[in-house]
Amino acid sequence: QTQLVESGGDSVQTGGSLRLSCRIEGYHSHWRNLCMGWFRQSPGKEREGVASIDIDSKTTYSDSVKGRFTISRDNDKTVLYLQMDGLKPDDTATYYCAARWDAYCPQETTAERFDAWGQGTQVTVSS
């Protein structure tokens, strides 16, 4: 059974940086063939797609994080990353990594198009 385990969430001030990690447990032999994504959710809001990366390392970003966040994957270590720079209070949320049982990512990174989820890691940005 595939498990996704996020880490790296913390409390930082505006302008700070964090790197989130998502370790993939199980499904190792196929991990390289999966579209992976990062999402976030704040209380009272819908889960928002932040970034995705496919097996060719093609990436997509939401407009709200473009130019500040970078998604990457280390296929040998089965780890997905999200480098977050220039953090703002609006970035405060629980961040989730997700896997889609497909090599390529949808044009829109929406939650219903992903199949497996981690438990989330909290990011808090103070002004």
JSON list of C-alpha atoms in Angstrom, two decimals:
[
{"chain": "A", "resi": 1, "resn": "GLN", "atom": "CA", "xyz": [0.00, 0.00, 0.00]},
{"chain": "A", "resi": 2, "resn": "THR", "atom": "CA", "xyz": [1.33, 3.41, -0.95]},
{"chain": "A", "resi": 3, "resn": "GLN", "atom": "CA", "xyz": [1.81, 5.91, 1.80]},
{"chain": "A", "resi": 4, "resn": "LEU", "atom": "CA", "xyz": [2.80, 9.52, 1.40]},
{"chain": "A", "resi": 5, "resn": "VAL", "atom": "CA", "xyz": [4.48, 11.16, 4.37]},
{"chain": "A", "resi": 6, "resn": "GLU", "atom": "CA", "xyz": [5.02, 14.93, 4.38]},
{"chain": "A", "resi": 7, "resn": "SER", "atom": "CA", "xyz": [7.48, 16.82, 6.53]},
{"chain": "A", "resi": 8, "resn": "GLY", "atom": "CA", "xyz": [9.13, 20.22, 6.73]},
{"chain": "A", "resi": 9, "resn": "GLY", "atom": "CA", "xyz": [6.22, 22.40, 7.78]},
{"chain": "A", "resi": 10, "resn": "ASP", "atom": "CA", "xyz": [7.03, 25.15, 10.26]},
{"chain": "A", "resi": 11, "resn": "SER", "atom": "CA", "xyz": [6.26, 28.69, 11.35]},
{"chain": "A", "resi": 12, "resn": "VAL", "atom": "CA", "xyz": [8.20, 31.42, 9.55]},
{"chain": "A", "resi": 13, "resn": "GLN", "atom": "CA", "xyz": [8.01, 35.15, 9.01]},
{"chain": "A", "resi": 14, "resn": "THR", "atom": "CA", "xyz": [7.03, 36.89, 5.81]},
{"chain": "A", "resi": 15, "resn": "GLY", "atom": "CA", "xyz": [9.76, 36.56, 3.22]},
{"chain": "A", "resi": 16, "resn": "GLY", "atom": "CA", "xyz": [11.12, 33.37, 4.71]},
{"chain": "A", "resi": 17, "resn": "SER", "atom": "CA", "xyz": [11.70, 30.02, 3.04]},
{"chain": "A", "resi": 18, "resn": "LEU", "atom": "CA", "xyz": [10.80, 26.42, 3.73]},
{"chain": "A", "resi": 19, "resn": "ARG", "atom": "CA", "xyz": [11.35, 23.14, 1.92]},
{"chain": "A", "resi": 20, "resn": "LEU", "atom": "CA", "xyz": [8.65, 20.54, 2.23]},
{"chain": "A", "resi": 21, "resn": "SER", "atom": "CA", "xyz": [9.40, 16.88, 1.61]},
{"chain": "A", "resi": 22, "resn": "CYS", "atom": "CA", "xyz": [7.08, 14.01, 0.78]},
{"chain": "A", "resi": 23, "resn": "ARG", "atom": "CA", "xyz": [8.45, 10.52, 1.21]},
{"chain": "A", "resi": 24, "resn": "ILE", "atom": "CA", "xyz": [6.77, 7.81, -0.81]},
{"chain": "A", "resi": 25, "resn": "GLU", "atom": "CA", "xyz": [6.49, 4.47, 0.96]},
{"chain": "A", "resi": 26, "resn": "GLY", "atom": "CA", "xyz": [5.42, 1.47, -1.05]},
{"chain": "A", "resi": 27, "resn": "TYR", "atom": "CA", "xyz": [4.81, 1.49, -4.79]},
{"chain": "A", "resi": 28, "resn": "HIS", "atom": "CA", "xyz": [8.53, 2.17, -5.20]},
{"chain": "A", "resi": 29, "resn": "SER", "atom": "CA", "xyz": [8.88, 0.46, -8.52]},
{"chain": "A", "resi": 30, "resn": "HIS", "atom": "CA", "xyz": [6.20, 2.62, -10.08]},
{"chain": "A", "resi": 31, "resn": "TRP", "atom": "CA", "xyz": [6.84, 5.91, -8.33]},
{"chain": "A", "resi": 32, "resn": "ARG", "atom": "CA", "xyz": [8.86, 7.17, -11.27]},
{"chain": "A", "resi": 33, "resn": "ASN", "atom": "CA", "xyz": [5.83, 6.69, -13.49]},
{"chain": "A", "resi": 34, "resn": "LEU", "atom": "CA", "xyz": [3.45, 8.82, -11.48]},
{"chain": "A", "resi": 35, "resn": "CYS", "atom": "CA", "xyz": [2.31, 12.39, -11.70]},
{"chain": "A", "resi": 36, "resn": "MET", "atom": "CA", "xyz": [2.84, 14.00, -8.28]},
{"chain": "A", "resi": 37, "resn": "GLY", "atom": "CA", "xyz": [1.39, 17.17, -6.84]},
{"chain": "A", "resi": 38, "resn": "TRP", "atom": "CA", "xyz": [1.32, 19.52, -3.88]},
{"chain": "A", "resi": 39, "resn": "PHE", "atom": "CA", "xyz": [-1.91, 20.96, -2.55]},
{"chain": "A", "resi": 40, "resn": "ARG", "atom": "CA", "xyz": [-2.81, 23.22, 0.34]},
{"chain": "A", "resi": 41, "resn": "GLN", "atom": "CA", "xyz": [-5.90, 23.90, 2.39]},
{"chain": "A", "resi": 42, "resn": "SER", "atom": "CA", "xyz": [-6.81, 26.59, 4.88]},
{"chain": "A", "resi": 43, "resn": "PRO", "atom": "CA", "xyz": [-9.75, 26.38, 7.29]},
{"chain": "A", "resi": 44, "resn": "GLY", "atom": "CA", "xyz": [-13.00, 27.08, 5.49]},
{"chain": "A", "resi": 45, "resn": "LYS", "atom": "CA", "xyz": [-11.43, 26.92, 2.04]},
{"chain": "A", "resi": 46, "resn": "GLU", "atom": "CA", "xyz": [-11.30, 24.26, -0.64]},
{"chain": "A", "resi": 47, "resn": "ARG", "atom": "CA", "xyz": [-8.14, 22.27, -1.23]},
{"chain": "A", "resi": 48, "resn": "GLU", "atom": "CA", "xyz": [-6.05, 24.20, -3.75]},
{"chain": "A", "resi": 49, "resn": "GLY", "atom": "CA", "xyz": [-3.60, 22.75, -6.23]},
{"chain": "A", "resi": 50, "resn": "VAL", "atom": "CA", "xyz": [-0.20, 24.39, -5.82]},
{"chain": "A", "resi": 51, "resn": "ALA", "atom": "CA", "xyz": [2.12, 22.53, -8.18]},
{"chain": "A", "resi": 52, "resn": "SER", "atom": "CA", "xyz": [2.51, 19.30, -10.10]},
{"chain": "A", "resi": 53, "resn": "ILE", "atom": "CA", "xyz": [5.31, 17.37, -11.78]},
{"chain": "A", "resi": 54, "resn": "ASP", "atom": "CA", "xyz": [5.09, 14.53, -14.27]},
{"chain": "A", "resi": 55, "resn": "ILE", "atom": "CA", "xyz": [7.48, 11.74, -15.19]},
{"chain": "A", "resi": 56, "resn": "ASP", "atom": "CA", "xyz": [9.33, 14.02, -17.61]},
{"chain": "A", "resi": 57, "resn": "SER", "atom": "CA", "xyz": [9.71, 16.59, -14.82]},
{"chain": "A", "resi": 58, "resn": "LYS", "atom": "CA", "xyz": [7.35, 18.95, -16.57]},
{"chain": "A", "resi": 59, "resn": "THR", "atom": "CA", "xyz": [5.97, 21.25, -13.90]},
{"chain": "A", "resi": 60, "resn": "THR", "atom": "CA", "xyz": [2.89, 23.40, -13.43]},
{"chain": "A", "resi": 61, "resn": "TYR", "atom": "CA", "xyz": [2.18, 26.02, -10.79]},
{"chain": "A", "resi": 62, "resn": "SER", "atom": "CA", "xyz": [-0.80, 27.95, -9.58]},
{"chain": "A", "resi": 63, "resn": "ASP", "atom": "CA", "xyz": [-0.66, 31.66, -10.32]},
{"chain": "A", "resi": 64, "resn": "SER", "atom": "CA", "xyz": [-0.48, 32.42, -6.62]},
{"chain": "A", "resi": 65, "resn": "VAL", "atom": "CA", "xyz": [2.88, 30.65, -6.17]},
{"chain": "A", "resi": 66, "resn": "LYS", "atom": "CA", "xyz": [4.47, 30.93, -9.62]},
{"chain": "A", "resi": 67, "resn": "GLY", "atom": "CA", "xyz": [7.97, 32.34, -9.36]},
{"chain": "A", "resi": 68, "resn": "ARG", "atom": "CA", "xyz": [8.20, 31.65, -5.61]},
{"chain": "A", "resi": 69, "resn": "PHE", "atom": "CA", "xyz": [7.69, 27.88, -5.26]},
{"chain": "A", "resi": 70, "resn": "THR", "atom": "CA", "xyz": [9.59, 25.06, -6.98]},
{"chain": "A", "resi": 71, "resn": "ILE", "atom": "CA", "xyz": [8.45, 21.46, -7.16]},
{"chain": "A", "resi": 72, "resn": "SER", "atom": "CA", "xyz": [11.01, 18.73, -7.77]},
{"chain": "A", "resi": 73, "resn": "ARG", "atom": "CA", "xyz": [11.43, 14.99, -7.37]},
{"chain": "A", "resi": 74, "resn": "ASP", "atom": "CA", "xyz": [14.30, 12.72, -6.49]},
{"chain": "A", "resi": 75, "resn": "ASN", "atom": "CA", "xyz": [13.41, 9.46, -8.15]},
{"chain": "A", "resi": 76, "resn": "ASP", "atom": "CA", "xyz": [16.27, 7.53, -6.56]},
{"chain": "A", "resi": 77, "resn": "LYS", "atom": "CA", "xyz": [15.23, 8.51, -3.06]},
{"chain": "A", "resi": 78, "resn": "THR", "atom": "CA", "xyz": [11.48, 8.43, -3.79]},
{"chain": "A", "resi": 79, "resn": "VAL", "atom": "CA", "xyz": [11.05, 11.92, -2.38]},
{"chain": "A", "resi": 80, "resn": "LEU", "atom": "CA", "xyz": [9.00, 14.82, -3.67]},
{"chain": "A", "resi": 81, "resn": "TYR", "atom": "CA", "xyz": [9.98, 18.36, -2.68]},
{"chain": "A", "resi": 82, "resn": "LEU", "atom": "CA", "xyz": [8.39, 21.78, -2.59]},
{"chain": "A", "resi": 83, "resn": "GLN", "atom": "CA", "xyz": [10.83, 24.66, -2.16]},
{"chain": "A", "resi": 84, "resn": "MET", "atom": "CA", "xyz": [8.93, 27.70, -0.96]},
{"chain": "A", "resi": 85, "resn": "ASP", "atom": "CA", "xyz": [10.61, 31.11, -1.07]},
{"chain": "A", "resi": 86, "resn": "GLY", "atom": "CA", "xyz": [9.24, 34.58, -0.49]},
{"chain": "A", "resi": 87, "resn": "LEU", "atom": "CA", "xyz": [6.54, 33.24, 1.80]},
{"chain": "A", "resi": 88, "resn": "LYS", "atom": "CA", "xyz": [3.52, 35.38, 2.52]},
{"chain": "A", "resi": 89, "resn": "PRO", "atom": "CA", "xyz": [0.80, 35.16, 5.20]},
{"chain": "A", "resi": 90, "resn": "ASP", "atom": "CA", "xyz": [-1.61, 33.99, 2.48]},
{"chain": "A", "resi": 91, "resn": "ASP", "atom": "CA", "xyz": [0.56, 30.87, 2.10]},
{"chain": "A", "resi": 92, "resn": "THR", "atom": "CA", "xyz": [-0.48, 29.75, 5.58]},
{"chain": "A", "resi": 93, "resn": "ALA", "atom": "CA", "xyz": [-2.17, 26.36, 5.19]},
{"chain": "A", "resi": 94, "resn": "THR", "atom": "CA", "xyz": [-1.83, 22.63, 5.62]},
{"chain": "A", "resi": 95, "resn": "TYR", "atom": "CA", "xyz": [0.17, 21.31, 2.69]},
{"chain": "A", "resi": 96, "resn": "TYR", "atom": "CA", "xyz": [-0.48, 17.88, 1.21]},
{"chain": "A", "resi": 97, "resn": "CYS", "atom": "CA", "xyz": [1.36, 15.83, -1.34]},
{"chain": "A", "resi": 98, "resn": "ALA", "atom": "CA", "xyz": [-0.61, 13.61, -3.67]},
{"chain": "A", "resi": 99, "resn": "ALA", "atom": "CA", "xyz": [-0.09, 10.97, -6.33]},
{"chain": "A", "resi": 100, "resn": "ARG", "atom": "CA", "xyz": [-2.05, 10.40, -9.48]},
{"chain": "A", "resi": 101, "resn": "TRP", "atom": "CA", "xyz": [-2.13, 6.92, -11.03]},
{"chain": "A", "resi": 102, "resn": "ASP", "atom": "CA", "xyz": [-0.96, 8.32, -14.34]},
{"chain": "A", "resi": 103, "resn": "ALA", "atom": "CA", "xyz": [2.37, 9.31, -15.81]},
{"chain": "A", "resi": 104, "resn": "TYR", "atom": "CA", "xyz": [1.19, 12.74, -16.86]},
{"chain": "A", "resi": 105, "resn": "CYS", "atom": "CA", "xyz": [-0.48, 15.46, -14.90]},
{"chain": "A", "resi": 106, "resn": "PRO", "atom": "CA", "xyz": [-3.78, 17.10, -15.74]},
{"chain": "A", "resi": 107, "resn": "GLN", "atom": "CA", "xyz": [-3.70, 20.60, -17.09]},
{"chain": "A", "resi": 108, "resn": "GLU", "atom": "CA", "xyz": [-5.47, 21.77, -13.96]},
{"chain": "A", "resi": 109, "resn": "THR", "atom": "CA", "xyz": [-4.15, 20.53, -10.63]},
{"chain": "A", "resi": 110, "resn": "THR", "atom": "CA", "xyz": [-7.44, 19.72, -8.93]},
{"chain": "A", "resi": 111, "resn": "ALA", "atom": "CA", "xyz": [-7.90, 17.40, -5.96]},
{"chain": "A", "resi": 112, "resn": "GLU", "atom": "CA", "xyz": [-10.40, 15.05, -7.60]},
{"chain": "A", "resi": 113, "resn": "ARG", "atom": "CA", "xyz": [-7.81, 14.09, -10.20]},
{"chain": "A", "resi": 114, "resn": "PHE", "atom": "CA", "xyz": [-5.37, 12.67, -7.65]},
{"chain": "A", "resi": 115, "resn": "ASP", "atom": "CA", "xyz": [-5.65, 9.27, -6.06]},
{"chain": "A", "resi": 116, "resn": "ALA", "atom": "CA", "xyz": [-3.47, 9.03, -2.96]},
{"chain": "A", "resi": 117, "resn": "TRP", "atom": "CA", "xyz": [-2.81, 11.59, -0.26]},
{"chain": "A", "resi": 118, "resn": "GLY", "atom": "CA", "xyz": [-0.54, 12.27, 2.65]},
{"chain": "A", "resi": 119, "resn": "GLN", "atom": "CA", "xyz": [-1.69, 13.49, 6.05]},
{"chain": "A", "resi": 120, "resn": "GLY", "atom": "CA", "xyz": [-0.39, 17.01, 5.58]},
{"chain": "A", "resi": 121, "resn": "THR", "atom": "CA", "xyz": [2.15, 19.33, 7.17]},
{"chain": "A", "resi": 122, "resn": "GLN", "atom": "CA", "xyz": [1.33, 22.77, 8.60]},
{"chain": "A", "resi": 123, "resn": "VAL", "atom": "CA", "xyz": [2.93, 25.93, 7.25]},
{"chain": "A", "resi": 124, "resn": "THR", "atom": "CA", "xyz": [2.32, 29.18, 9.11]},
{"chain": "A", "resi": 125, "resn": "VAL", "atom": "CA", "xyz": [3.60, 32.51, 7.84]},
{"chain": "A", "resi": 126, "resn": "SER", "atom": "CA", "xyz": [3.39, 35.50, 10.16]},
{"chain": "A", "resi": 127, "resn": "SER", "atom": "CA", "xyz": [3.57, 39.13, 9.13]}
]
